[in-house]
Coordinates of C-alpha atoms in Angstrom, one line a residue:
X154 CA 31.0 -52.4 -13.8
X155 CA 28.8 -50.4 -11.5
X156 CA 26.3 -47.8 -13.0
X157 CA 27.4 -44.3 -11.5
X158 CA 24.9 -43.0 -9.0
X159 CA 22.5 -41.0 -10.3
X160 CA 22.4 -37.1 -9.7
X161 CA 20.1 -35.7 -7.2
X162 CA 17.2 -33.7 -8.8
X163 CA 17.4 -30.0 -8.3
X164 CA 15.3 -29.0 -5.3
X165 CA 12.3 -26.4 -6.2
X166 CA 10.8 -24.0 -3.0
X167 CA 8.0 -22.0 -4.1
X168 CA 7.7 -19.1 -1.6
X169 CA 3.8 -17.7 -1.8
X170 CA 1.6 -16.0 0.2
X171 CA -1.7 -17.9 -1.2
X172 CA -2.3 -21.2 -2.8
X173 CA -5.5 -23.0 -3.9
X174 CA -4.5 -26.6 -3.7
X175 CA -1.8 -28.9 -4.0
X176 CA -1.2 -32.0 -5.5
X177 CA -1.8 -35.6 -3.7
X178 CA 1.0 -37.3 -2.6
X179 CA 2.8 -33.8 -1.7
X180 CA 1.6 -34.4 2.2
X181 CA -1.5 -35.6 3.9
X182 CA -3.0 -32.0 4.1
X183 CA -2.5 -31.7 0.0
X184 CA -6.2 -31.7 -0.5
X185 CA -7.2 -30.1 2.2
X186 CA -5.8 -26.7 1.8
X187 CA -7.4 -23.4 0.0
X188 CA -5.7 -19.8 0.6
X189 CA -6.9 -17.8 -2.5
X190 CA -6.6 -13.4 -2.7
X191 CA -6.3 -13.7 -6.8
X192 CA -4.3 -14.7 -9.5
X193 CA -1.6 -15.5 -7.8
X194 CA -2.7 -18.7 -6.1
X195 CA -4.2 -20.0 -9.0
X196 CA -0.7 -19.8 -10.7
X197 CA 1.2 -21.2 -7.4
X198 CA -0.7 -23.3 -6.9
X199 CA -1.1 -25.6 -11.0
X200 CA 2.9 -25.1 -11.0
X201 CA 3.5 -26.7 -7.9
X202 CA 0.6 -29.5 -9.3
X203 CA 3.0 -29.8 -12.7
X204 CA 6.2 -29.9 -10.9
X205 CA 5.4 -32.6 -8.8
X206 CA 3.0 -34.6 -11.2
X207 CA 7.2 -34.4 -13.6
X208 CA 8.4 -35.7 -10.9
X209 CA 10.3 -33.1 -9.5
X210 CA 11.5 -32.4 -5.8
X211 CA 9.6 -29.2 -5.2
X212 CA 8.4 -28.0 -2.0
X213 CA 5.8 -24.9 -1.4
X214 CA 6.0 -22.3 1.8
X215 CA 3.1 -20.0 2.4
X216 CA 1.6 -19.2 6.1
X217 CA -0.9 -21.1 8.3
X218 CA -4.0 -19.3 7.8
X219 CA -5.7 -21.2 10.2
X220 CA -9.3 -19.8 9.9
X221 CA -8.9 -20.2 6.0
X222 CA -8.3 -24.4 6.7
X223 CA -10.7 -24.4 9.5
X224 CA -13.5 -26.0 7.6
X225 CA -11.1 -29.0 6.3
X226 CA -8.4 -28.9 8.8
X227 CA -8.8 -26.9 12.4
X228 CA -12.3 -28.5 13.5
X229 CA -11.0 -31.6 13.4
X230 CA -10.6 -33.7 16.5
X231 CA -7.1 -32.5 18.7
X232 CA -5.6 -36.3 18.3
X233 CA -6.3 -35.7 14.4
X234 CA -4.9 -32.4 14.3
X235 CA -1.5 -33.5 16.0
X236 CA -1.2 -36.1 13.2
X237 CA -1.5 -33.7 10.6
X238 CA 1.4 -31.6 12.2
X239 CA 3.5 -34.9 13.3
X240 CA 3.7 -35.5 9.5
X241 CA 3.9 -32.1 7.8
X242 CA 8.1 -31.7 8.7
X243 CA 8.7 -34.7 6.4
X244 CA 5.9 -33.5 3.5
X245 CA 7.0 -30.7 0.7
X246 CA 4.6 -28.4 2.3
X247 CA 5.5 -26.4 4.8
X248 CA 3.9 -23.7 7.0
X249 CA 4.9 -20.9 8.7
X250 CA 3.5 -20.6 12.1
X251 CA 2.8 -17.8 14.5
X252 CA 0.1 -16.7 15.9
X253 CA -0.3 -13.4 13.4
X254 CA -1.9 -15.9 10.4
X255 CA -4.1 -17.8 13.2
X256 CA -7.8 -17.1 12.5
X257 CA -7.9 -14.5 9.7
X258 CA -10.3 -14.1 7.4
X259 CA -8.6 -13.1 4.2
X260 CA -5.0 -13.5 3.2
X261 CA -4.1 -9.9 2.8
X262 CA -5.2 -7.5 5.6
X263 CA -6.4 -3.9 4.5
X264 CA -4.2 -2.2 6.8
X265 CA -0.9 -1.1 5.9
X266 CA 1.2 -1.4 9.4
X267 CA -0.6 -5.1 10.1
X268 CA 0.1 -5.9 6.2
X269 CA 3.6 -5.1 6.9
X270 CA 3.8 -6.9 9.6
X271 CA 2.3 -10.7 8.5
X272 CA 4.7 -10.2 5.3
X273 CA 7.6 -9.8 8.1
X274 CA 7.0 -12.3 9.9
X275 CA 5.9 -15.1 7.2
X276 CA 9.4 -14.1 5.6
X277 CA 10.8 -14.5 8.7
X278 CA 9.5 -18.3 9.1
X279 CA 11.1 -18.7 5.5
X280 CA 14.3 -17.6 6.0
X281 CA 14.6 -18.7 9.8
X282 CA 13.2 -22.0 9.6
X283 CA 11.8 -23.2 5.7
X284 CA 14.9 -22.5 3.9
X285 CA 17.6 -24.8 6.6
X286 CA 15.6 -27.5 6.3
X287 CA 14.5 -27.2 2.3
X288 CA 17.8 -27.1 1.6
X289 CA 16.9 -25.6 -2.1
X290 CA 18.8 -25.0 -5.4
X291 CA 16.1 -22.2 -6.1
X292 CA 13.6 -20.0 -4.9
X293 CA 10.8 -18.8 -6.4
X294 CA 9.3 -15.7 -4.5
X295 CA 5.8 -13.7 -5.5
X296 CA 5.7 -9.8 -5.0
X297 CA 6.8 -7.0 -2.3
X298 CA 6.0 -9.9 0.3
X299 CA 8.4 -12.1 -0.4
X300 CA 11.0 -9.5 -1.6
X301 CA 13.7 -9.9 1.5
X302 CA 14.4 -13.7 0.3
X303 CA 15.9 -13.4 -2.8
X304 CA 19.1 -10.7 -1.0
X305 CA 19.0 -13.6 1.6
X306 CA 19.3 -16.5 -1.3
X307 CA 22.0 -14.8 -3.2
X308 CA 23.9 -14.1 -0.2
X309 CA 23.9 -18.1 0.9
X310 CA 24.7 -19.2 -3.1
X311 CA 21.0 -20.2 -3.8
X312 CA 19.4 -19.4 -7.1
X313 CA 16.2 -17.7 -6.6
X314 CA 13.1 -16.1 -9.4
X315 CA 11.4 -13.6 -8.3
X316 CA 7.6 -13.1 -10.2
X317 CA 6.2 -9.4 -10.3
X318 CA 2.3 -9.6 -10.3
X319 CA 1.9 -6.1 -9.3
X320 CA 4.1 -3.1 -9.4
X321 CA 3.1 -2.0 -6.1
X322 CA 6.0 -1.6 -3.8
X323 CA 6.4 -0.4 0.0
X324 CA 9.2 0.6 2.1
X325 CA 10.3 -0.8 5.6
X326 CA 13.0 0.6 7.9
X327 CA 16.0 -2.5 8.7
X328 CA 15.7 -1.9 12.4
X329 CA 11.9 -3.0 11.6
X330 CA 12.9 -6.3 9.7
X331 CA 15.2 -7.1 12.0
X332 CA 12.8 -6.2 15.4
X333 CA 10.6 -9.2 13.7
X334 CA 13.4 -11.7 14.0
X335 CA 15.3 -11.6 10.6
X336 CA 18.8 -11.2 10.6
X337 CA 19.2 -8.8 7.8
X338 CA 23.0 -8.0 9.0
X339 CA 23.7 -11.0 6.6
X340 CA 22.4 -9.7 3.4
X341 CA 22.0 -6.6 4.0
X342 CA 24.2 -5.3 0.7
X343 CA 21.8 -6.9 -1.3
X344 CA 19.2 -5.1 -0.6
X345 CA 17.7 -2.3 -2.5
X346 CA 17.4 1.6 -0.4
X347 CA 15.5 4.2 -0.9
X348 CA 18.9 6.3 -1.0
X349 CA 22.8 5.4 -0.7
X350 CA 23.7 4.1 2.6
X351 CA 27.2 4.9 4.1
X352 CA 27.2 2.2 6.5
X353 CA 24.9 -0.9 7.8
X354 CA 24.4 1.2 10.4
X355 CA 23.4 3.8 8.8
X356 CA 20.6 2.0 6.5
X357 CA 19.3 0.4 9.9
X358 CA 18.5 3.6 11.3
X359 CA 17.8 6.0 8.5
X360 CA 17.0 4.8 4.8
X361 CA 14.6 2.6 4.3
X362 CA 14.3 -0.7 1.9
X363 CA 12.1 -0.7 -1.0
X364 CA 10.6 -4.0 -0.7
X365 CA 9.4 -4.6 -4.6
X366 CA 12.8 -3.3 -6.1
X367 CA 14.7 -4.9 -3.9
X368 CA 13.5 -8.0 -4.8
X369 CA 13.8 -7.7 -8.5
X370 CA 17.4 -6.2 -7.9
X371 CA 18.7 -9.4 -5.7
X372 CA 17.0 -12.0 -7.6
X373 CA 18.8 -13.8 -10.4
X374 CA 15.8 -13.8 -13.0
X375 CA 12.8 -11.8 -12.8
X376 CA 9.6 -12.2 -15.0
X377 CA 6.3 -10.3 -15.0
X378 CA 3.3 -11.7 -16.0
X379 CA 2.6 -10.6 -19.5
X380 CA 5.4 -10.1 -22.3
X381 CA 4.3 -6.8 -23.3
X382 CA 3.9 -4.9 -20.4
X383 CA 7.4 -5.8 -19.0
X384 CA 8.1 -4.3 -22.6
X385 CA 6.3 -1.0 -21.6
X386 CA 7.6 -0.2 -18.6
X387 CA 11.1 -0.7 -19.9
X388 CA 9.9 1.6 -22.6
X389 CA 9.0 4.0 -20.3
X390 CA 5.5 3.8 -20.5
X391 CA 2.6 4.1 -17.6
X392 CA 4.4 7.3 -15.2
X393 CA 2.7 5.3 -11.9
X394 CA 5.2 2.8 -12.1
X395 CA 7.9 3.8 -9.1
X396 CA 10.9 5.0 -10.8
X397 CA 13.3 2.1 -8.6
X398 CA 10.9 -0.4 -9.6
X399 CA 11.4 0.9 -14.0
X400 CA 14.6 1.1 -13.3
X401 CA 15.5 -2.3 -11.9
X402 CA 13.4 -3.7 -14.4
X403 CA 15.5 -2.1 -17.0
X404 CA 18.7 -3.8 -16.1
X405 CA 17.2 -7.4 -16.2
X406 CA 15.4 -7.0 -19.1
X407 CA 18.9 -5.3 -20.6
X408 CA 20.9 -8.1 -19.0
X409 CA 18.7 -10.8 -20.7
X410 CA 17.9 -11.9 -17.2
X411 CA 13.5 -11.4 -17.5
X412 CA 10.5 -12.6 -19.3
X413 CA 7.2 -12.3 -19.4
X414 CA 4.7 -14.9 -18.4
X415 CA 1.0 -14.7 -18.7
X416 CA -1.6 -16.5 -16.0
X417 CA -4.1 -18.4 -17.0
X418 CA -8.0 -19.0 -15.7
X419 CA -8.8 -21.2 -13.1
X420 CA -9.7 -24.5 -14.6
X421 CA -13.3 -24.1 -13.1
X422 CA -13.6 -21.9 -15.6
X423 CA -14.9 -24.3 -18.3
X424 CA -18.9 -23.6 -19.4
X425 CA -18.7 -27.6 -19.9
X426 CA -18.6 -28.4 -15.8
X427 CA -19.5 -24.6 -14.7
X428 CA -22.2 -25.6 -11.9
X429 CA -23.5 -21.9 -12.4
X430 CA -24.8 -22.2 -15.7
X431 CA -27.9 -22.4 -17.0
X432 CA -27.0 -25.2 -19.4
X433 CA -23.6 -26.8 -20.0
X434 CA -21.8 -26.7 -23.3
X435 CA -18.9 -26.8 -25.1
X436 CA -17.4 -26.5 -28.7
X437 CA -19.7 -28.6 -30.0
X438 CA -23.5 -27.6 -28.8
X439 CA -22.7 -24.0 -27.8
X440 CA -25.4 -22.7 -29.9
X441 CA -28.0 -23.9 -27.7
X442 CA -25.8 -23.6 -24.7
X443 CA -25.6 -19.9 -25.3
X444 CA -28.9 -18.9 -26.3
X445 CA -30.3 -20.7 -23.0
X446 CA -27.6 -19.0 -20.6
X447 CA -28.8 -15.4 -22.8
X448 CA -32.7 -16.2 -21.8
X449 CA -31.3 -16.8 -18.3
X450 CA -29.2 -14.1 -17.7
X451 CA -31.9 -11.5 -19.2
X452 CA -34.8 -13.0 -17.2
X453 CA -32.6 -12.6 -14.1
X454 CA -31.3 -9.1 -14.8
X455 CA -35.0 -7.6 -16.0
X456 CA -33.4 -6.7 -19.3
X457 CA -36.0 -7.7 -22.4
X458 CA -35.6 -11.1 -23.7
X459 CA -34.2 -11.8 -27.0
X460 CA -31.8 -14.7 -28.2
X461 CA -30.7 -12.1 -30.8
X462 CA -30.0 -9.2 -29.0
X463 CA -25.9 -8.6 -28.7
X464 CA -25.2 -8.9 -25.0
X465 CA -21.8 -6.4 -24.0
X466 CA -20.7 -7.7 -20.5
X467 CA -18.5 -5.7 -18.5
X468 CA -16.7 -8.3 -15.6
X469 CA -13.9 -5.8 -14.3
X470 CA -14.0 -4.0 -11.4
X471 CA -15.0 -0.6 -12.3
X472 CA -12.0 1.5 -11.5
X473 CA -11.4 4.7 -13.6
X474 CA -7.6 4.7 -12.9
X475 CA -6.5 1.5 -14.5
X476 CA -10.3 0.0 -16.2
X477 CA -11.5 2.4 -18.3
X478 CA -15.5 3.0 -17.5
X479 CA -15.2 6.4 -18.1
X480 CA -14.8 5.1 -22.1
X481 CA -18.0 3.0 -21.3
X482 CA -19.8 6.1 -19.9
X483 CA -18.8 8.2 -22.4
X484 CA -20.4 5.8 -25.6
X485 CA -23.1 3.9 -23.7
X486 CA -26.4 6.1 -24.2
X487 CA -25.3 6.9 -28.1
X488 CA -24.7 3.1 -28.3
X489 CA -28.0 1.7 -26.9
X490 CA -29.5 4.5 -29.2
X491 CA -28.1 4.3 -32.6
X492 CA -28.4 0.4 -32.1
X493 CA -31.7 0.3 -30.4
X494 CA -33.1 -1.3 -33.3
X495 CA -31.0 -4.5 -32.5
X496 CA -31.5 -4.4 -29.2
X497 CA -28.0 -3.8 -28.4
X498 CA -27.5 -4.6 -24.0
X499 CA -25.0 -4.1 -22.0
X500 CA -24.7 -6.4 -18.4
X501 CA -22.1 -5.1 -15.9
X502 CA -21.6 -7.2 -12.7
X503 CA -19.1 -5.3 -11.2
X504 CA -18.5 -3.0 -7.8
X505 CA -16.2 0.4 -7.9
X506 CA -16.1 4.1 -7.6
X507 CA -17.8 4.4 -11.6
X508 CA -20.5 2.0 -10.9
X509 CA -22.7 5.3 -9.9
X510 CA -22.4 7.2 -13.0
X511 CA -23.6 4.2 -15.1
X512 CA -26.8 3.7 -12.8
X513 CA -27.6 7.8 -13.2
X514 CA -27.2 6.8 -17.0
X515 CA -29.5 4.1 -16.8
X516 CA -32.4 6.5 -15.1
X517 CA -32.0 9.1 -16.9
X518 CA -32.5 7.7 -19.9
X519 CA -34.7 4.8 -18.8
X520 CA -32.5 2.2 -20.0
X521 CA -33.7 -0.5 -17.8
X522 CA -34.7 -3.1 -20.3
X523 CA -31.0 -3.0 -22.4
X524 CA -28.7 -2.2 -19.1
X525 CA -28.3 -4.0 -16.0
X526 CA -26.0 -3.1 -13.4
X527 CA -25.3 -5.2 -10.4
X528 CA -22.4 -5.6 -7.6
X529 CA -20.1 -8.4 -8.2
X530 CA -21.2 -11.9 -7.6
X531 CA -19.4 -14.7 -8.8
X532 CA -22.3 -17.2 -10.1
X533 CA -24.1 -14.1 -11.5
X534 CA -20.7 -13.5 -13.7
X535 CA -20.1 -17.0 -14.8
X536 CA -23.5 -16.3 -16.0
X537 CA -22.8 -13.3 -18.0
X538 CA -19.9 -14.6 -19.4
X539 CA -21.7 -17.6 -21.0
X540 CA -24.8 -15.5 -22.2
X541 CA -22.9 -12.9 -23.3
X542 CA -21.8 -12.5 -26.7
X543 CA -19.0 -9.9 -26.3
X544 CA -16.7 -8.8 -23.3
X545 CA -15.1 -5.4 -22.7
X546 CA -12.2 -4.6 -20.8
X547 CA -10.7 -1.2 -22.0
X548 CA -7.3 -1.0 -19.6
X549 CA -5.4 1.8 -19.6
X550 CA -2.7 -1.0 -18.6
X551 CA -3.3 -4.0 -17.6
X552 CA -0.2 -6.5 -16.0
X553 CA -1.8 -9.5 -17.0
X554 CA -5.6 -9.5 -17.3
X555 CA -7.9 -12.7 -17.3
X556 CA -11.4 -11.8 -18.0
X557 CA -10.0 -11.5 -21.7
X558 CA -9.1 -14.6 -21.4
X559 CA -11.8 -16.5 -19.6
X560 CA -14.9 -15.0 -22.0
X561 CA -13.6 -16.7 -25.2
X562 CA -13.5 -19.9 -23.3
X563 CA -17.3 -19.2 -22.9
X564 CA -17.7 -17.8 -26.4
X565 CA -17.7 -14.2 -25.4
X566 CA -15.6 -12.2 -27.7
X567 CA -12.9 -9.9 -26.0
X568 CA -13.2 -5.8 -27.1
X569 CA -9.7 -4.5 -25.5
X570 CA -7.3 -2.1 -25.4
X571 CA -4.2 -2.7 -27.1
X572 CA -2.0 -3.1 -23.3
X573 CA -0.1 -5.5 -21.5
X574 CA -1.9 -8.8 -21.2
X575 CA -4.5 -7.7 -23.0
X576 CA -2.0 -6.9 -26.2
X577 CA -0.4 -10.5 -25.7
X578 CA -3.7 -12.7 -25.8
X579 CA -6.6 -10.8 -28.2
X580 CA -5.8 -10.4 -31.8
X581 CA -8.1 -9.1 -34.0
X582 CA -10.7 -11.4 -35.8
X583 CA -10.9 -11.9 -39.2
X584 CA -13.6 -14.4 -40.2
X585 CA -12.4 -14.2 -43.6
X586 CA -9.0 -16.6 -42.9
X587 CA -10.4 -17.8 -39.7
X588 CA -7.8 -15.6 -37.6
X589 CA -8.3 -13.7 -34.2
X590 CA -10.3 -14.1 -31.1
X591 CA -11.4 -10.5 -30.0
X592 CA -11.5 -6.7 -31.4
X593 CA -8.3 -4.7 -30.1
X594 CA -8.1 -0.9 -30.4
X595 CA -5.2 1.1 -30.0
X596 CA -5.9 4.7 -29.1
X597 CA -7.1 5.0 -25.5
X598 CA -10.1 7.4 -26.1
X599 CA -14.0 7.1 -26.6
X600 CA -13.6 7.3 -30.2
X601 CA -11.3 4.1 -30.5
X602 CA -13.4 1.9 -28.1
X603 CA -16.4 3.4 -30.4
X604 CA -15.0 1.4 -33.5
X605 CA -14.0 -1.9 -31.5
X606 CA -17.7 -2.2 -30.3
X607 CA -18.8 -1.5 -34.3
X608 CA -16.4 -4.3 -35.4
X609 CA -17.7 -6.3 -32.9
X610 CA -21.1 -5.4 -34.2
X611 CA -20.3 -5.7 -38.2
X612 CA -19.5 -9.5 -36.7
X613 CA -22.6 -10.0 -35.3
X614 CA -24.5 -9.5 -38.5
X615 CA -22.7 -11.8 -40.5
X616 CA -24.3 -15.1 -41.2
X617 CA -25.2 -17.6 -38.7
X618 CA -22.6 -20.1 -40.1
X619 CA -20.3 -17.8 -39.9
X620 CA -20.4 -16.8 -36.7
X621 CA -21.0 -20.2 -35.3
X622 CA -17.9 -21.6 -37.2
X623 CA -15.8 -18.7 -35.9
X624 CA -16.8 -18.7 -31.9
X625 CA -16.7 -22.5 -32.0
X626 CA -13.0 -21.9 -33.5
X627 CA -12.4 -19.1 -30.7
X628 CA -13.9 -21.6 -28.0
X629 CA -11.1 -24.6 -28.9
X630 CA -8.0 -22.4 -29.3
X631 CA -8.7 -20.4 -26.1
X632 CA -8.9 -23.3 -24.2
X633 CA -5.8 -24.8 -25.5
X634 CA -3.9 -21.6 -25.6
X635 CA -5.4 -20.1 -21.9
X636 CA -4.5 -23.0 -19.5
X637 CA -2.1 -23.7 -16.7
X638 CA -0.3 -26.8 -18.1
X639 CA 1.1 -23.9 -20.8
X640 CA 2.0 -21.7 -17.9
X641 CA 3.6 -24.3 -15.8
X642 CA 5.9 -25.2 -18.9
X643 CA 7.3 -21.5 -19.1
X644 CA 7.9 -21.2 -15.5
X645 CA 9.5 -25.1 -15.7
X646 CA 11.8 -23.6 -19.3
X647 CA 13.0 -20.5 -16.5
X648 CA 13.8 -23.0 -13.7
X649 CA 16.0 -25.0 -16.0
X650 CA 17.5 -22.4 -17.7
X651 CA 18.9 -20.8 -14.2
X652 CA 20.0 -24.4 -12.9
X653 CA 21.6 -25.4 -16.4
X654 CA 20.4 -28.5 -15.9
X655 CA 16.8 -30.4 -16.1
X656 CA 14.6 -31.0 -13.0
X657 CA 14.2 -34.6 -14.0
X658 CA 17.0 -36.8 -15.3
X659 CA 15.8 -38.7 -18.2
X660 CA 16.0 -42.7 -18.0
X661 CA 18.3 -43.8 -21.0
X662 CA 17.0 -44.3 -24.2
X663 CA 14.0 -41.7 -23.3
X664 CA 15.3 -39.1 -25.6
X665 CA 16.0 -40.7 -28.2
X666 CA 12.5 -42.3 -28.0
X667 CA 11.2 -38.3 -28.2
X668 CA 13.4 -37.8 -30.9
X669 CA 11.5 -40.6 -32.5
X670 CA 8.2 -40.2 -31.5
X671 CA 8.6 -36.2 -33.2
X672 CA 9.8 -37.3 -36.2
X673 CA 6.6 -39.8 -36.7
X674 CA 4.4 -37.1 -36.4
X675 CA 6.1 -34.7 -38.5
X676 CA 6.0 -38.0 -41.3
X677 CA 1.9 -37.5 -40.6
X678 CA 1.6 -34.0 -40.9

């Protein structure tokens, strides 16, 4: 008797304006590729890695930023280049050409009307082009730029999640979308408009689409990426979250059709491999490791050396609307004075609007020695992270967050608000049951970052045993909990939760060998 043929595997298409790399195998340009404007292309770019090293059938989209490749790809020799592109229809990755991406210099323009316009016309490729010969079962869009595919997908029967990384939205006209080339007479219903259209002809002319809602609104599933701010704006929390955008929100989280997903650091993030260090260290040596990257980072910064001074770094851009400086500001000359006597610094390698008021701080007072301002640089924060002992980040609200996240990886201990991301990854420590990674306060004023930074402080002078024993703790659970193979499995649980079926049919006799291979351990523990 003949075996019955085996289903085909449920084709994936990640839809993303940025990506850092992609797995081997997945095309010849795989390893050749690197597209990065933040968070989001780490995230794209370890789920598409997981995906394909499970052995599923995804495929990525995301433009040709030609400039961006030009290093690995585009000074290459013609006859080369040709091959590259004679092979890329047959590979998972596929990018959208036109002459818009050709040459740029960052992945997101600064100007609105031309920002408008590469989104357009990258979800134009998608839709024209990507999508007929992907064939997929779903679609996983990113953000406002992505936001027309998901009315398109439900209108042609395809499944399709759509990720909110930020709550900004903007609004385009349908005569606009379609002047780029996308025939938006075919899904235009499922779209989302800034008011109630009489007609398609109407809504072409006169009310314009809401990019961001619209996307949540047509998409099957939806998830933000933390757990407890999609909580908080359906709670009606943070008033510069658009109305459309809460509301939409609302209905999926009410319909049982959302979740929250956090991101995780990029795996360079590791003070074992981190190339900017001034020493290397992990779980195990970190003692050392620390106290040399503390000398380092206070030589560089002018600030008066001492391996037992508590070092506060402040990574975040420093942005009073959403940051919190001002509660930095507010507390820093009473901190450095009523702790002077334990040499209490602060580092802050950030740029923003706020930066100013902590330099006329610093002067006035003549705080040179215990605080060091400086614009962002990347190698000089990697630095402060690993000589720092503690890492603030007071959001108003925060989406995600990762700085709270990356410093415990480096033995910094988070100080945070109690918000979003931040509210779903720091937890209080208690070094009496070994519990917590951070100090969390919940009252968005002066006073309650005050007490944060005195817990924080109350930890420091405990014994050096202590201490040690509890950071080395932090240091192994962070990089556990933190890392993209856990984010990748959420985004896989969603994927097969919306197919009702796996990505990857197991041979026979593999689950029952799980089955078996979880009840041994559950025998050893």
């Amino acid at each position: 008797m003949s075996s019955l043929p085996k289903p085909e595997k449920p084709r994936i298409l990640i839809v993303t304006p940025e990506i850092t790399y992609l797995p081997p195998g997945m095309g010849n340009m795989a390893q050749r590729m690197s597209a990065k404007a933040g968070g989001l292309a780490d995230v794209s770019a370890s789920l598409v890695s997981a995906l394909f090293e499970l052995g599923a059938d995804v495929h990525v989209a995301m433009p040709n930023y030609r400039r961006m490749f030009q290093g690995d790809v585009f000074n290459l020799h013609e006859r080369e280049l040709r091959k590259y592109h004679e092979v890329l229809p047959e590979a998972h990755i596929h990018l959208a050409e036109d002459r818009i991406f050709y040459y740029r210099e960052h992945v997101y323009s600064n100007h609105a009307e031309e920002a408008m316009k590469i989104a357009l016309v990258f979800q134009r490729e998608v839709i024209n082009n990507v999508v007929p010969r992907v064939r997929p079962d779903l679609i996983h869009c990113n953000d406002w730029m992505t936001a027309l595919i998901p009315a398109m997908a439900r209108r042609r029967g395809i499944k399709s999640l759509f990720t909110v990384h930020n709550i900004h939205t903007r609004q385009v006209s349908l005569a606009q979308v379609e002047e780029t080339g996308i025939d938006a007479a075919e899904f235009w219903m499922n779209l989302y408009f800034s008011g109630a259209p009489s007609s398609y002809d109407h809504a072409r002319s006169h009310v314009p689409v809401d990019l961001l809602t619209s996307g949540i609104f047509a998409a099957h599933f939806i998830n933000t990426v933390s757990p407890r701010f999609l909580w908080e704006i359906v709670e009606g929390w943070h008033p510069m979250v658009p109305h459309t955008v809460r509301q939409e929100l609302r209905h999926k989280y009410l319909a049982g059709c959302s979740d929250g997903i956090l991101n995780a650091p990029d795996v360079s993030y590791n003070p074992l491999t981190d190339d900017s260090l001034a020493l290397n260290f992990d779980d195990s040596d970190f003692v050392t490791g620390k106290a040399a990257n503390k000398k380092a980072l206070q030589l560089e910064l002018g600030l008066e050396e001492d391996e037992t001074a508590p070092i506060f770094f402040w990574p975040s851009r420093l942005d009073p609307v959403q940051k919190g400086p001002e509660l930095l500001t507010n507390t820093l000359h009473r901190l450095v004075s009523e702790y002077w006597n334990r040499n209490f610094q602060v580092v802050v390698v950030a740029d923003g609007p706020h930066q100013r008021w902590i330099h006329e701080i610093v002067e006035r007072f003549n705080l040179h020695e215990r605080v060091a301002v400086r614009n962002f640089e990347e190698r000089l924060s990697r630095l402060a992270y690993a000589g720092s002992d503690f890492m603030l980040m007071p959001s108003l609200f925060e989406p995600c967050g990762l700085p709270q996240m990356t410093a415990p990886i480096y033995g910094s201990l988070p100080i945070v608000h109690a918000t979003g991301g931040l509210y779903d990854t720091v937890r209080n420590l208690d070094a009496n049951t070994s519990t917590g990674n951070g100090f969390r306060f919940d009252t968005y004023d002066a006073r309650g970052f005050r007490w944060a930074i005195d817990e924080a402080m109350k930890f420091f002078a405990l014994p050096a045993e202590t201490r040690a024993r509890e950071i080395g703790r932090v240091m192994r659970e962070s990089l556990k909990e933190f890392s993209h193979k856990e984010v990748a499995r959420r985004y896989i649980a969603i994927y097969e939760q919306m197919l009702a079926r796996p990505l990857v049919e197991k041979e026979a006799g593999e689950e029952i060998k799980e089955i078996a291979e979880r009840e041994a351990q559950m025998v050893q523990m």
